Structure formats: structure tokens, C-alpha cells
Amino acid sequence: MTKRQTRAFFYAGTGVFGAIFIALTIDSHRQFPTLTHSDRITPAVIAGKHVWHRQNCVNCHTLLGEGAYFAPDLTKITQQRGAAYLKAFLKDPSKFYSEERDRRLMPTLALSDREIDELIAFLDWVGRIDTQGWPPRPILVTGAAIPGTEAVGAPPRAAASSDPVALGEALFRRTPPGCSACHSTAPGVNVVGPSLANAATVAAQRVESPDYHGKATDAAGYLRESILDPNAYVVQGPTFSSGGRSLMPSDFAQTLEPRQVDELVAYLMTLR
Amino acid sequence: MRYRTQAVAYPYWVVALLLYGLQMVFGLLAIVKYLGPDPIRAVLPFDVSKAIHTNLLIVWVLTGFMGAAYWLVPEESRTELYSPRLAYWQLGLFTAAGVTAVVGYLFRWTAGNKLLEQPYPVKLAIVVVMLMFLYNVGMTIWRARRLTTTEGVLVAGLAGAAVLYLPALLEFDNYTVSIFYRWWTVHLWVEGVWEMIQGGLLAYLLIRLSGADREVMEKWLYVIVGLTFISGILGTAHHYFWIGVPAYWLPIGGIFSALEPLAFLAMAVYAYAATRRSGLAHPNRMAVHWTIGSVIYSAFGAGILGLAHTWPSVNRWTHGTMITAMHGHMAFFGAYVMIVLAVVTYAAPILFGRPHEEHETAIGLWAFWLQIAGMFGMTMAFATAGISQTYLERIIGLGYLETQQKIQVHFLMLLATGILFAAGVALYIYDFFFLVPRGHREPTPWPAAEPVEA
Ligand SMILES: [Fe+2]
């Protein structure tokens, strides 16, 4: 080969592959609106993106798997945690995590309520982007090493089963809805929400107690109500509520099918 | 020195090496924060130390590249630099912009976009710096009416770096779209035009150190940069995994980034062939160390370790874990840090008017081997941490925080090897600043003239 030929190789190679790249870029622009649901980019989402950048979140966290590896990935966080919890967490992370136990702690950022709402709107929009099935299994902030939160996919017996209890347990351990990211089924282990080790027994006591003013009349009804309307009765505890409102997601009535709620209740009724 | 104005390179390298030292401080701080707990979390949290660590790297490597260009262009074009004064102003402005950015980060003044954290005014200053540089070099070449392929590739690489910085100035409301264009700057820098710069500097060093025939070297240089772009442009797609872009980027990213090691492999063959043909009898043995080291480490770090996690079915599990840090550290060090240090090591005795042989000091050798060993150890620490993280967090489904606790031992190893590495850097800086100038004498005559080409 002569220098002339190698030079031609360089120019032609760069030119051809550069042109393909530009063509695919144009095509990608055609598809961005559908893939990213750009119609959902509201002013709050845009404002939230600015807060995200201003606060340098990406140099601790990853989002869509990109960023720094010092803190958990946040791509699906709003589907795992819900807005109420995230609001309370972003106000003061040290209420939920401890540096002694976890060896690291998110600093308390001086965020206004409005900025927090915008951040959550932004993260919620990101969570709906079509990521081609990534992550292949949920990335949890914490859990599984905590007794009673083993998120080992669906328990094997659920696979070919139509047993509502098995299906309920499988769903409980899946993200979303992410019940097990907040609830342990081991006695006395409170993660974000209370331990559900004796859920059925506790539920029966709650409906009987004088300070219960909800609509349920029995344990199963109480459990159903706890899932669909967490604020009907708010359990007291250090990380359970903020300003009297439950930190459990309040939109399961919309995101879960009635059959799934039945299954969850059936499963929880076995925990005595 | 053949041309007086080549000395402009010296202050560039002084600034570059000082910032390299500072980069180590923030890198070590970041590791300590990984181990936790972090008593200075309120004043200097992890995100700040990380942003400073990576920004210092970019600034100092670019400063080193520009210094190298000012060293090389007069020599290749056989003329004095167009305007040394402009070059000094440029360095002043660049340093000021870099220092402003770093101090700004300390006070939370940031654009908060990974690797492009520079606030907007700083970004504009960087564009001005690039224009000053290109004008100065362009005028030098223009006046000399002489452009060798080696310097052409180097300067085109730097010009490309300037052009590709422009997408960083754009803003998009759609996060996916802004990530899409962020990689035009970041990926097409480090796996595109910066590789061109590396190739140009490597060709220069091999010609000088081995006395290889320039015609042959420059011929194959085109093949190397050709391979770089053929694989690297579409290889951008390996950053388009799982971020909300069309699915066809997955196979494209897999295939073309699997081809990316070819360019690095070609550089290794290139260096091997040059030394086979002409030997490496050059008396500046430290420069030979750094040059060959750069070729080997970039083939390993950028080539093989990149390949290790670039296939979509693998990346699905490793995306966003410490595996990325494993590849990033060795790739940057091998391809860009080592090539800058190679040019500096080669040029230092000439700048200071000392015989080449005396440049191989015990400290120089320690500086080299400590950095080599330290970076190898760090890469292994990141790899073992990343593999464990992938398995525990992504495959088994353990929580992030629990996983991080279980892989603490790898962070300890990272700290230990990081200290070794930083010691190597400190020795290099000490060698450059204190040992070499001490025996300052009159410039020795230029070593045996290179064959003059047509
Ligand atoms: Fe890349």
C-alpha cells in the first residue's frame, strides 16, 4: 500500500461512517418523542431537570445508568418509592439512613418544597422512558440483606401456580410495586414501613382499636384499605409518615389491577 | 531545541503536571469517601471531589496536548512559532478558566452534567482558548508552508476536539436528547479525536526514538486513524444502550465498539514494527519506557477492558457499575496520560540542555514503575469490585447499600494501590521540577539529524 492509498482509506472510512452516523441521528430524532414520551415533558419536568443539574446529583447517582457509582441508580425510583416517601426523604435523608449503619449518607440538600416536587416530576418522567427492558431486574436502594426482604424474583412455586397466595407473594417481592423495598416480613424489622411479619394479626387488632376510623370491618378489609388508601389509617413510627400523611405510595388503586390487590391481601392474610 | 519558541511548551507542562498532582488529592479523597463514614461530607461531599477529580484530568491532559503541539509544530514545520506571546496568553486564560471551574465546584457552582460540569462562562472561555490555539498553530504552519502528516494528524485531532466541544454548549429539555449529544463531546473526544492526537504523538515519538523511516510511519498512521474513526464514530452507540434511543443502536454499538480495539492493536503493532526495524537505541530510555508503556496500557485498558463490557447482553448487567470505572481509569491513563508524559520525558532533556542519557534517574524509574503498578492494582480493584457489584446487586438483587458494604475490601485495595500510584505521580513531578534543571547547561547539539524527506 502506498501513503496515498492509506490516506484515501482514512478519508473514505471516516466519511462513510460519519454519514451513516448522521443519518441514524436524524432517524433517532424522529423516534425520540415516542420513546421518551416527550409529550409528558411538562414545565415541572424541565424545572426538575435543572434542579437535578444544579444540585450535581449525577456526580453521586446514576440515572439511566449514567453518572457516578457512589449512590444508587434512580431510574425507576418513583415507581419503587412513590412521591410521599421521596418528598420526606429529600427533605432529610438522615431520617431514613444512618452513616454508622450504611457507611455513607446522602447530604441534606437545601431543597425547597417546590424544587422537590419538580425533581420528583422529572424522575417520574425519566422512569417512563423506554429503556429496552433495562434494568433487567430492579435495582434496589436497600433490601434483601435485611431479613425478610429477600427479593429473589418470584418464588418458584408461583411460576406455574394459580394460587392467589403464591401470586400475591411474588407480586409483593417484585418491583414495581416494590412492597418489599419498604416492608420486611421478618418480625420487628422496620425498613421504611412497618414489618408485616404478623400482618393479619395486626390488622385484626387495628380494626378493633378505638382510634381506628376507617371503613374496614375485618382484617382482610383493613389490609385492602391499607394498600388502596394508606391515609385511611396512618401507623405511627419514625419513618412512617410526614405531616400526618403516610409515606406509602397512594396510587396503588390506579397502578394495581383489582385481581392483584386480591392476591396481595390473600398473601398478607397468611402472615399471622 | 532546534527552535527557540519550542520552549513555550515548558510552562504548559508545568501547569499540566501541577494539576496532575492536584488530581491525585481529589482521587484519594473520593476513595476514602467510598470507604466511609465521611466526616467532611457537609463541606466537601463526594460529588464535588469527583467532579474536581475528573475535570482536573481533562484540563491537564488538554494542557499537556497543547504544550506537546507547541513543541512539535515548530520542529515539524521547521520554523519558529507564529506568536509565543499569544501562546502564553492562551495558557493564562486556560489556567484561569480551569482554576475558576475547580474553585467554583467547591462553592457548588456547577452545570452538573457529567464531565461537562463547567459553568457556561467557563465553557465559553474554553472555546476562546481553543480558537487562540488553532489560530497560532495554523498561522505557524501557514507561514512555513510545510505540513507533515504527523503534525497534521495531531493538529487535526486538536481542531476536532474544539469542534466537538460545541455540542456541550447546547441545552435540551429532553434528558435523553441531552445525553445523546453529551456523548458527541465525550465519546468522540476520547474514542475519536483524542486517539488521533495520541496517534500523532506516538508517530512523532517513534520516529524520534527509533529513527524509523518517516514515510513508512506516516503511511501507517493513516491506517491507525482510519481504523479509529471507522470503529469509533458508530462506536458512540455503546453509550446509547438503555437510555431511550431506538433499539438499532444496540447491535451497532456492540459491533462497532468491538472493533474499537483494532486501532489500539494497530498502534501496538506499529510500535513493535518500528522498534523491530530500527531498534530502540535512543539514549533517553525513560522516554522509551513511557512510549512503549502507553502503547501496551492503552491496548489493554482502552481496547480489551472496553471490549469486556461493551456487548449489549453483558452491558445489560454491568451498565452503571464499577466495571465502567475499571475501564475508564486504565484507558485514560494508558492512552492519554502516558502519551503526554512520554512527550514531556522525551523533550525535558532537550529543553534543559542535558544529555539524554542522564535523564534515566532512579527516581524517574520509580515514578514510572509505581504508576504502572499502582494503575494495574487499581484496575484490578475496580474490576473485582465491579464484578461483585454486578453479581450481588444486579443479578442476585441485593440492595445497593448492602452490596456496597460487602465489597468494602475492594475499596481497601483501591486505596492501597491508589496510594502507590499517587506516590509515582509525586516522584514524576519531583523529578521534573527539581532534578532535571539542576544541571542546567548550554544546549547540546541536536542529535543526529533525521533523514530529510521530500
Ligand atoms: Fe465510548
XYZ file of C-alpha atoms and ligand atoms in Angstrom:
727
model
C 0.000 0.000 0.000
C 1.136 3.495 -0.689
C 0.654 6.515 1.514
C -1.836 7.796 -0.980
C -3.958 4.691 -0.590
C -3.829 4.720 3.192
C -4.822 8.359 3.165
C -7.766 7.520 0.930
C -8.691 4.728 3.362
C -8.769 7.258 6.193
C -10.867 9.830 4.347
C -13.284 7.336 2.847
C -13.728 5.369 6.080
C -14.338 8.479 8.146
C -16.657 9.947 5.530
C -18.807 6.860 5.034
C -19.234 6.005 8.703
C -19.687 9.647 9.639
C -22.505 9.872 7.101
C -24.205 6.741 8.462
C -23.945 8.186 11.952
C -25.597 11.435 10.901
C -28.368 9.582 9.092
C -29.123 7.450 12.155
C -29.056 10.559 14.326
C -31.728 12.134 12.179
C -33.801 8.990 12.393
C -33.372 8.890 16.161
C -34.787 12.382 16.407
C -37.819 11.111 14.591
C -38.285 8.452 17.276
C -37.369 10.386 20.432
C -40.889 11.729 21.022
C -42.421 8.235 21.231
C -39.565 6.553 23.047
C -39.295 9.219 25.699
C -42.968 10.276 25.852
C -41.883 13.810 25.178
C -45.481 14.986 25.413
C -45.151 14.377 29.142
C -42.273 16.840 29.466
C -44.148 19.463 31.433
C -42.641 22.711 32.761
C -42.278 20.950 36.114
C -40.235 18.170 34.492
C -37.952 20.712 32.835
C -37.582 22.631 36.081
C -36.792 19.347 37.821
C -34.072 18.634 35.288
C -32.499 21.986 36.115
C -32.582 21.183 39.817
C -31.035 17.788 39.053
C -28.123 19.533 37.307
C -27.811 22.412 39.735
C -27.513 20.029 42.666
C -24.946 17.855 40.889
C -26.948 14.703 41.703
C -25.292 12.921 38.765
C -21.888 13.000 40.427
C -23.122 10.652 43.158
C -26.010 8.825 41.477
C -26.592 7.167 38.163
C -29.724 7.911 36.182
C -30.436 5.669 33.194
C -27.247 4.003 34.430
C -25.115 7.065 33.743
C -23.350 9.129 36.336
C -21.313 8.210 39.392
C -21.339 4.978 41.352
C -21.354 6.380 44.861
C -25.117 6.182 45.267
C -27.953 4.034 43.899
C -29.417 4.243 40.412
C -32.567 6.364 40.371
C -34.081 5.434 37.003
C -37.138 3.669 38.437
C -37.125 5.230 41.879
C -40.552 6.883 41.727
C -42.130 3.543 40.830
C -40.405 1.901 43.783
C -40.970 4.525 46.414
C -43.791 6.845 45.463
C -43.923 10.603 45.824
C -44.822 10.872 49.513
C -41.786 8.909 50.653
C -39.406 10.648 48.245
C -40.582 14.030 49.474
C -39.855 13.151 53.068
C -36.530 11.546 52.123
C -35.291 14.513 50.084
C -36.193 16.876 52.921
C -33.933 14.982 55.300
C -32.173 11.766 54.219
C -30.709 11.254 57.692
C -34.183 10.378 58.948
C -34.096 7.224 56.846
C -30.443 6.234 56.691
C -27.579 6.351 59.114
C -23.930 6.826 58.341
C -22.929 4.400 61.086
C -25.023 1.623 59.618
C -24.698 2.281 55.866
C -21.241 3.921 55.898
C -22.494 6.635 53.640
C -25.312 9.102 53.748
C -26.777 11.495 51.261
C -26.154 15.082 52.391
C -29.212 17.115 53.260
C -29.535 19.447 50.304
C -31.214 22.780 50.808
C -34.173 21.990 48.559
C -37.433 23.922 48.690
C -40.739 22.027 48.605
C -41.255 23.255 45.103
C -37.856 22.016 43.941
C -38.573 18.644 45.490
C -41.876 18.398 43.622
C -40.107 19.327 40.399
C -37.374 16.749 40.990
C -39.969 14.069 41.566
C -41.822 15.079 38.410
C -38.538 14.850 36.495
C -37.583 11.470 37.968
C -41.083 10.174 37.317
C -40.817 11.157 33.655
C -37.382 9.516 33.383
C -38.817 6.335 34.888
C -41.200 6.019 31.958
C -38.597 6.321 29.201
C -38.378 3.195 27.040
C -35.068 1.718 28.189
C -35.337 -1.537 26.238
C -36.023 -3.511 29.373
C -33.169 -2.122 31.423
C -32.606 -2.781 34.249
C -33.273 -6.482 33.667
C -34.208 -6.793 37.320
C -34.986 -3.979 39.737
C -32.062 -2.164 41.309
C -32.963 -1.583 44.943
C -31.591 1.108 47.204
C -31.686 -1.219 50.139
C -33.161 -4.572 50.888
C -32.680 -8.297 50.510
C -29.831 -8.350 53.021
C -32.360 -7.102 55.534
C -34.066 -10.200 56.953
C -37.461 -10.794 55.397
C -36.996 -8.645 52.293
C -35.393 -11.279 50.066
C -36.241 -10.018 46.606
C -35.348 -13.248 44.848
C -37.668 -12.701 41.918
C -40.819 -14.770 42.071
C -40.738 -17.676 44.500
C -40.514 -20.857 42.414
C -43.897 -22.197 43.455
C -45.587 -19.135 41.934
C -44.292 -19.838 38.462
C -46.912 -22.305 37.272
C -49.394 -21.631 40.015
C -52.776 -20.034 40.046
C -52.765 -19.975 43.838
C -53.559 -16.381 44.817
C -51.286 -16.573 47.885
C -48.262 -17.555 45.799
C -49.072 -14.930 43.190
C -49.525 -12.369 45.935
C -46.155 -13.185 47.472
C -44.475 -12.996 44.067
C -46.033 -9.610 43.442
C -45.102 -8.416 46.930
C -41.432 -9.141 46.196
C -41.460 -7.617 42.722
C -40.579 -4.033 41.779
C -42.870 -2.312 40.994
C -44.972 -2.266 43.168
C -41.908 -2.643 45.421
C -43.707 -3.585 48.624
C -40.652 -5.499 49.846
C -38.418 -2.476 49.252
C -40.289 -0.834 52.144
C -41.655 -3.762 54.145
C -39.866 -6.715 55.689
C -41.760 -9.877 56.565
C -39.354 -10.656 59.392
C -40.645 -9.803 62.879
C -39.594 -6.424 64.217
C -37.662 -5.300 61.132
C -38.930 -1.911 60.027
C -37.450 -0.719 56.745
C -39.370 2.359 55.635
C -42.758 0.977 56.585
C -43.630 -1.350 59.460
C -42.765 -5.047 59.454
C -45.596 -7.126 58.036
C -44.495 -10.301 59.821
C -47.841 -10.589 61.603
C -49.874 -8.528 59.153
C -53.101 -10.477 59.543
C -52.979 -10.496 63.337
C -52.072 -6.815 63.499
C -54.813 -5.947 61.028
C -57.416 -7.688 63.159
C -56.277 -5.696 66.200
C -56.277 -2.391 64.286
C -59.913 -2.605 63.151
C -60.930 -3.225 66.744
C -58.906 -0.392 68.240
C -60.791 2.756 69.305
C -58.648 5.167 67.290
C -59.408 3.396 64.022
C -61.891 5.430 61.965
C -61.592 3.769 58.568
C -64.203 1.837 56.650
C -62.876 -1.697 57.144
C -64.673 -4.142 59.356
C -62.329 -7.105 59.280
C -58.617 -7.878 58.899
C -58.757 -8.504 55.132
C -60.684 -5.292 54.658
C -58.117 -3.401 56.681
C -55.235 -4.774 54.607
C -57.043 -3.885 51.383
C -57.678 -0.382 52.647
C -54.015 -0.026 53.746
C -52.932 -0.729 50.191
C -55.530 1.328 48.347
C -55.843 4.245 50.736
C -52.825 4.414 53.060
C -54.084 7.565 54.723
C -57.280 5.997 55.987
C -55.271 4.899 58.996
C -51.658 6.010 59.464
C -49.467 3.780 61.600
C -47.151 5.781 63.864
C -43.404 5.312 63.568
C -40.165 7.193 62.917
C -40.159 6.829 59.116
C -43.816 6.066 58.510
C -45.363 9.434 57.968
C -44.626 13.086 57.431
C -47.009 15.825 58.480
C -49.606 13.183 59.340
C -49.585 11.714 55.806
C -48.457 8.152 55.135
C -45.210 7.753 53.175
C -46.573 4.710 51.386
C -47.418 5.344 47.686
C -51.045 6.407 47.457
C -51.657 5.415 43.848
C -51.888 1.631 44.077
C -55.600 1.961 43.348
C -54.571 3.113 39.878
C -51.399 1.097 39.259
C -52.563 -2.310 40.510
C -55.353 -4.366 38.995
C -58.164 -5.406 41.383
C -57.054 -9.037 40.954
C -53.547 -8.136 42.053
C -54.866 -6.392 45.155
C -56.857 -9.531 45.986
C -53.695 -11.601 45.647
C -51.706 -9.272 47.875
C -54.395 -9.374 50.522
C -54.574 -13.171 50.278
C -50.832 -13.368 50.814
C -50.787 -10.890 53.701
C -53.631 -12.793 55.384
C -51.259 -15.775 55.697
C -48.817 -13.740 57.799
C -50.049 -14.277 61.351
C 15.978 22.561 20.994
C 16.026 23.278 17.362
C 13.699 26.266 17.539
C 13.768 28.762 20.376
C 9.995 29.093 20.563
C 9.556 25.392 21.296
C 10.298 26.452 24.858
C 6.674 27.661 25.026
C 5.857 24.045 25.816
C 7.621 24.249 29.170
C 5.094 26.400 31.078
C 2.284 24.323 29.586
C 3.787 21.191 31.049
C 4.479 22.887 34.364
C 0.781 23.705 34.678
C -0.222 20.263 33.439
C 1.930 18.426 35.970
C 0.819 20.591 38.877
C -2.805 19.884 38.064
C -1.969 16.183 37.696
C -0.702 16.247 41.271
C -3.836 18.013 42.453
C -5.987 15.479 40.627
C -4.448 12.762 42.824
C -5.510 14.552 46.002
C -9.156 14.554 44.945
C -8.967 10.990 43.661
C -7.677 9.734 47.001
C -10.339 11.756 48.788
C -13.003 10.079 46.680
C -11.750 6.597 47.626
C -11.772 7.473 51.305
C -15.374 8.609 50.940
C -16.235 5.252 49.365
C -14.936 3.589 52.496
C -16.904 5.997 54.690
C -18.032 7.382 57.029
C -17.195 10.805 55.686
C -16.547 13.450 58.338
C -16.295 16.313 55.807
C -19.499 15.378 53.983
C -21.067 18.758 54.731
C -18.164 20.845 53.347
C -16.829 18.658 50.563
C -19.246 15.881 49.594
C -18.389 13.077 47.210
C -19.948 14.704 44.145
C -17.673 17.729 44.476
C -14.476 15.731 44.875
C -15.433 13.533 41.961
C -16.229 16.446 39.658
C -12.916 18.093 40.526
C -11.008 14.840 40.035
C -12.338 14.316 36.510
C -12.240 17.967 35.462
C -8.632 18.331 36.523
C -7.833 15.317 34.391
C -9.446 16.820 31.320
C -7.844 20.219 31.845
C -4.353 18.942 32.485
C -4.324 16.395 29.688
C -5.525 19.068 27.256
C -2.859 21.433 28.571
C -0.305 18.686 28.035
C -1.577 18.083 24.493
C -1.360 21.772 23.617
C 2.111 22.005 25.092
C 3.083 18.981 23.029
C 1.669 20.616 19.917
C 3.674 23.791 20.564
C 6.738 21.619 20.991
C 6.167 19.605 17.897
C 4.740 22.015 15.325
C 7.777 24.338 15.007
C 10.022 21.314 14.710
C 7.897 19.635 12.072
C 7.201 22.786 10.107
C 10.806 23.952 10.568
C 10.016 27.432 11.702
C 9.547 29.499 14.834
C 6.091 29.621 16.394
C 3.889 32.373 14.977
C 3.304 34.087 18.327
C 4.790 32.854 21.604
C 3.089 35.750 23.337
C -0.336 34.568 22.210
C 0.570 31.093 23.429
C 1.346 32.472 26.893
C -1.920 34.404 26.995
C -3.729 31.298 25.936
C -2.156 29.300 28.749
C -3.047 32.050 31.207
C -6.663 32.100 30.120
C -6.961 28.313 30.123
C -5.429 28.016 33.574
C -7.680 30.777 34.863
C -10.749 29.055 33.393
C -9.701 25.709 34.851
C -8.964 27.113 38.289
C -12.223 29.096 38.258
C -14.140 25.933 37.461
C -12.464 23.954 40.243
C -12.935 26.673 42.841
C -16.490 27.130 41.591
C -17.240 23.448 42.205
C -16.113 23.867 45.780
C -18.816 26.515 46.119
C -21.398 24.438 44.229
C -21.182 26.484 41.059
C -21.689 23.745 38.505
C -23.554 22.762 35.375
C -23.957 19.324 36.979
C -23.600 17.420 33.717
C -21.176 14.521 33.969
C -17.701 15.542 32.704
C -19.145 18.749 31.282
C -19.721 20.370 34.660
C -18.023 23.601 33.575
C -20.405 26.526 34.087
C -21.408 28.276 30.873
C -18.976 31.229 31.056
C -16.120 28.779 31.643
C -17.238 26.777 28.626
C -17.111 29.926 26.506
C -13.622 30.717 27.802
C -12.534 27.219 26.785
C -13.832 27.832 23.263
C -11.811 31.063 23.091
C -8.698 29.191 24.280
C -9.160 26.604 21.550
C -9.532 29.306 18.926
C -6.365 31.074 20.114
C -4.524 27.787 19.923
C -5.745 26.872 16.468
C -5.002 30.358 15.146
C -1.474 30.290 16.477
C -0.664 26.837 15.190
C -2.469 27.450 11.920
C -0.528 30.643 11.239
C 2.735 28.885 12.062
C 2.072 26.156 9.544
C 0.685 28.600 7.012
C 3.763 30.787 7.138
C 6.115 27.845 6.896
C 4.138 26.359 4.013
C 5.106 22.986 5.401
C 2.796 20.445 6.988
C 3.927 16.920 7.807
C 1.407 14.141 8.213
C 2.459 13.665 11.833
C 1.730 17.229 12.849
C -1.288 17.312 10.556
C -2.878 14.419 12.440
C -2.025 15.970 15.794
C -3.400 19.407 14.916
C -6.469 17.968 13.196
C -7.128 15.996 16.372
C -6.978 19.158 18.460
C -9.134 21.039 15.963
C -11.630 18.189 16.084
C -11.614 18.381 19.867
C -12.511 22.070 19.615
C -15.350 21.441 17.165
C -16.735 18.550 19.191
C -16.802 20.707 22.297
C -19.541 22.782 20.684
C -22.408 20.296 21.320
C -21.570 20.744 25.007
C -22.873 24.294 24.693
C -26.334 23.158 23.632
C -29.164 22.530 26.057
C -32.134 20.248 25.585
C -35.270 19.876 27.683
C -35.358 16.171 26.923
C -32.827 14.388 29.163
C -32.374 11.565 26.672
C -31.544 14.008 23.904
C -29.082 15.874 26.089
C -27.335 12.600 26.941
C -27.314 11.745 23.245
C -25.344 14.873 22.413
C -23.211 14.833 25.536
C -21.559 11.757 24.093
C -20.743 13.591 20.889
C -18.319 15.547 23.009
C -17.221 12.929 25.498
C -17.071 9.764 23.414
C -15.957 11.341 20.166
C -13.198 13.013 22.141
C -11.760 10.036 23.917
C -12.511 7.395 21.330
C -12.117 9.654 18.307
C -10.109 12.821 18.027
C -8.029 12.290 21.155
C -6.915 8.977 19.699
C -5.834 10.956 16.654
C -3.758 13.149 18.941
C -2.328 10.064 20.585
C -1.530 8.590 17.173
C 0.216 11.766 16.029
C 2.304 12.000 19.185
C 3.130 8.310 19.001
C 4.302 8.632 15.398
C 6.479 11.600 16.375
C 7.996 9.742 19.329
C 8.639 6.567 17.369
C 10.303 8.495 14.572
C 12.498 10.307 17.064
C 13.207 7.433 19.406
C 13.711 4.629 16.939
C 14.836 6.538 13.898
C 12.168 4.711 11.923
C 11.559 5.878 8.389
C 9.131 8.760 8.379
C 7.462 7.850 5.097
C 6.584 4.391 6.364
C 5.434 5.629 9.754
C 3.173 8.276 8.304
C 1.703 5.866 5.818
C 0.540 3.547 8.587
C -0.547 6.458 10.756
C -3.368 6.995 8.261
C -4.450 3.408 8.729
C -4.499 3.828 12.503
C -6.614 6.968 12.483
C -8.769 5.460 9.745
C -9.496 2.457 11.977
C -10.140 4.791 14.880
C -12.936 6.577 13.082
C -14.396 3.603 11.280
C -14.940 1.910 14.627
C -15.183 4.942 16.880
C -17.858 7.034 15.182
C -20.526 4.352 15.210
C -18.960 3.013 18.406
C -20.614 6.030 20.073
C -23.628 3.736 20.131
C -22.204 1.838 23.107
C -23.303 4.867 25.118
C -26.744 4.648 23.542
C -27.665 1.496 25.417
C -30.748 1.706 27.657
C -31.189 5.473 27.554
C -34.322 5.798 25.471
C -32.995 5.770 21.905
C -34.052 3.450 19.048
C -33.110 -0.198 19.523
C -30.928 -0.389 16.415
C -28.177 1.365 18.351
C -27.738 -1.834 20.380
C -26.254 -4.090 17.670
C -24.432 -1.141 16.119
C -22.849 -0.279 19.448
C -21.946 -3.898 20.077
C -20.336 -4.495 16.705
C -18.502 -1.232 16.169
C -17.191 -0.870 19.659
C -15.990 -4.456 19.449
C -13.907 -3.162 16.528
C -12.503 -0.256 18.537
C -9.583 -2.271 19.968
C -8.294 -2.643 16.397
C -6.916 0.888 16.377
C -5.094 0.289 19.654
C -3.856 -3.061 18.459
C -2.645 -1.381 15.288
C -0.696 1.115 17.400
C 0.952 -1.743 19.253
C 1.915 -3.457 16.016
C 3.099 -0.105 14.726
C 5.399 0.464 17.681
C 6.623 -3.111 17.555
C 7.388 -2.899 13.848
C 9.194 0.414 14.260
C 11.400 -0.931 17.014
C 11.998 -4.201 15.171
C 13.130 -2.379 12.100
C 15.213 0.334 13.659
C 15.826 -0.668 17.259
C 15.208 1.458 20.285
C 18.742 2.589 20.825
C 17.758 6.109 21.783
C 19.661 7.191 24.870
C 16.586 8.720 26.521
C 15.460 5.402 27.898
C 12.806 6.906 30.156
C 11.001 8.310 27.122
C 11.153 4.859 25.553
C 9.616 3.415 28.733
C 6.680 5.821 28.654
C 6.079 5.442 24.920
C 6.011 1.660 24.924
C 4.098 1.694 28.212
C 1.447 3.890 26.654
C 1.005 1.543 23.734
C 0.631 -1.511 25.967
C -1.630 0.089 28.561
C -3.922 1.688 26.024
C -4.307 -1.604 24.165
C -5.188 -3.271 27.459
C -7.189 -0.518 29.164
C -8.969 1.108 26.252
C -9.025 -1.909 23.956
C -9.525 -5.105 25.911
C -11.203 -3.742 29.048
C -13.549 -1.712 26.862
C -14.431 -4.827 24.911
C -15.064 -6.655 28.177
C -18.331 -4.844 28.854
C -19.385 -3.443 25.527
C -21.549 -6.265 24.219
C -25.216 -5.410 24.903
C -26.042 -8.717 26.580
C -23.164 -8.156 29.013
C -23.697 -4.436 29.381
C -27.315 -5.032 30.374
C -25.952 -6.293 33.685
C -22.834 -4.160 34.115
C -24.264 -0.802 32.975
C -23.670 1.794 35.678
C -21.443 -0.342 37.926
C -17.786 -0.056 38.967
C -16.926 -2.024 35.813
C -17.129 1.272 33.974
C -14.618 2.830 36.374
C -12.260 -0.089 35.789
C -12.195 0.569 32.052
C -12.169 4.348 32.389
C -9.155 4.606 34.657
C -6.797 2.394 32.731
C -7.925 3.639 29.334
C -7.366 7.282 30.192
C -4.074 6.583 31.864
C -2.702 4.382 29.108
C -3.850 6.334 26.117
C -3.613 9.947 27.229
C -1.720 10.389 30.470
C 1.157 8.166 29.414
C 1.491 9.663 25.947
C 1.694 13.176 27.409
C 4.269 12.012 29.952
C 6.180 10.318 27.121
C 6.451 13.563 25.166
C 7.376 15.508 28.296
C 10.005 12.933 29.215
C 11.392 12.968 25.713
C 11.522 16.761 25.493
C 12.719 17.564 29.019
C 16.467 16.925 28.489
C 16.356 18.854 25.241
C 14.579 21.759 26.936
C 17.087 21.791 29.747
C 20.088 21.206 27.520
C 21.191 17.995 29.133
C 22.388 14.798 27.535
C 19.620 12.297 27.017
C 21.351 9.535 28.986
C 21.270 11.452 32.231
C 17.534 11.517 32.074
C 17.250 7.986 33.341
C 17.346 8.631 37.063
C 16.429 6.183 39.779
C 13.576 8.474 40.717
C 12.378 8.587 37.132
C 12.275 4.812 37.044
C 10.433 4.613 40.353
C 7.955 7.191 39.105
C 7.294 5.044 36.063
C 7.002 1.675 37.762
C 4.943 2.947 40.682
C 2.409 4.450 38.318
C 2.361 1.285 36.223
C 1.946 -0.988 39.220
C -0.454 1.351 41.004
C -2.724 1.667 37.986
C -2.662 -2.070 37.408
C -3.687 -2.660 41.008
C -6.395 -0.004 40.860
C -7.781 -1.523 37.701
C -7.933 -4.915 39.390
C -9.602 -3.384 42.449
C -12.241 -1.698 40.293
C -12.698 -4.930 38.356
C -13.212 -7.119 41.407
C -15.492 -4.502 42.964
C -17.427 -4.216 39.712
C -17.802 -7.948 39.190
C -19.007 -8.425 42.761
C -21.383 -5.493 42.447
C -22.814 -6.803 39.193
C -23.368 -10.200 40.716
C -24.768 -9.139 44.082
C -26.754 -6.055 43.149
C -27.804 -6.704 39.586
C -28.107 -10.487 39.379
C -28.939 -11.611 42.936
C -30.916 -8.456 43.644
C -29.281 -7.348 46.880
C -29.849 -3.695 47.763
C -27.328 -1.108 46.594
C -26.262 -0.142 50.103
C -25.853 -3.734 51.302
C -23.805 -4.538 48.206
C -21.510 -1.587 48.783
C -20.817 -2.850 52.283
C -19.998 -6.320 51.051
C -17.436 -5.024 48.551
C -15.571 -2.795 51.009
C -12.484 -4.969 50.819
C -12.027 -3.987 47.182
C -12.142 -0.335 48.165
C -9.354 -1.000 50.640
C -7.319 -2.468 47.815
C -8.208 0.547 45.709
C -6.943 2.838 48.440
C -3.675 0.935 48.822
C -2.921 0.804 45.114
C -4.148 4.376 44.687
C -1.546 5.495 47.213
C 1.168 3.664 45.269
C 0.007 5.359 42.107
C -0.090 8.807 43.679
C 3.429 8.236 45.031
C 4.545 7.546 41.455
C 2.943 10.780 40.310
C 4.613 12.716 43.111
C 8.002 11.304 42.140
C 7.448 12.178 38.499
C 6.646 15.756 39.423
C 9.641 15.918 41.759
C 11.897 14.567 39.035
C 10.614 17.097 36.523
C 10.849 20.132 38.760
C 13.849 19.532 40.952
C 16.228 17.081 39.426
C 16.411 17.967 35.813
C 17.014 21.718 35.857
C 19.765 21.462 38.455
C 22.471 20.578 35.993
C 21.392 23.238 33.543
C 23.971 23.791 30.816
C 24.189 25.149 27.344
C 22.058 23.247 24.863
C 23.794 20.236 23.438
C 23.837 19.980 19.670
C 20.753 18.396 18.191
C 21.119 14.623 17.998
C 21.866 13.028 14.650
C 19.736 14.689 12.037
C 16.720 12.819 10.823
C 16.595 11.849 7.188
C 15.213 14.784 5.280
C 12.150 13.862 3.354
C 10.860 15.220 0.138
Fe -17.070 5.443 24.481
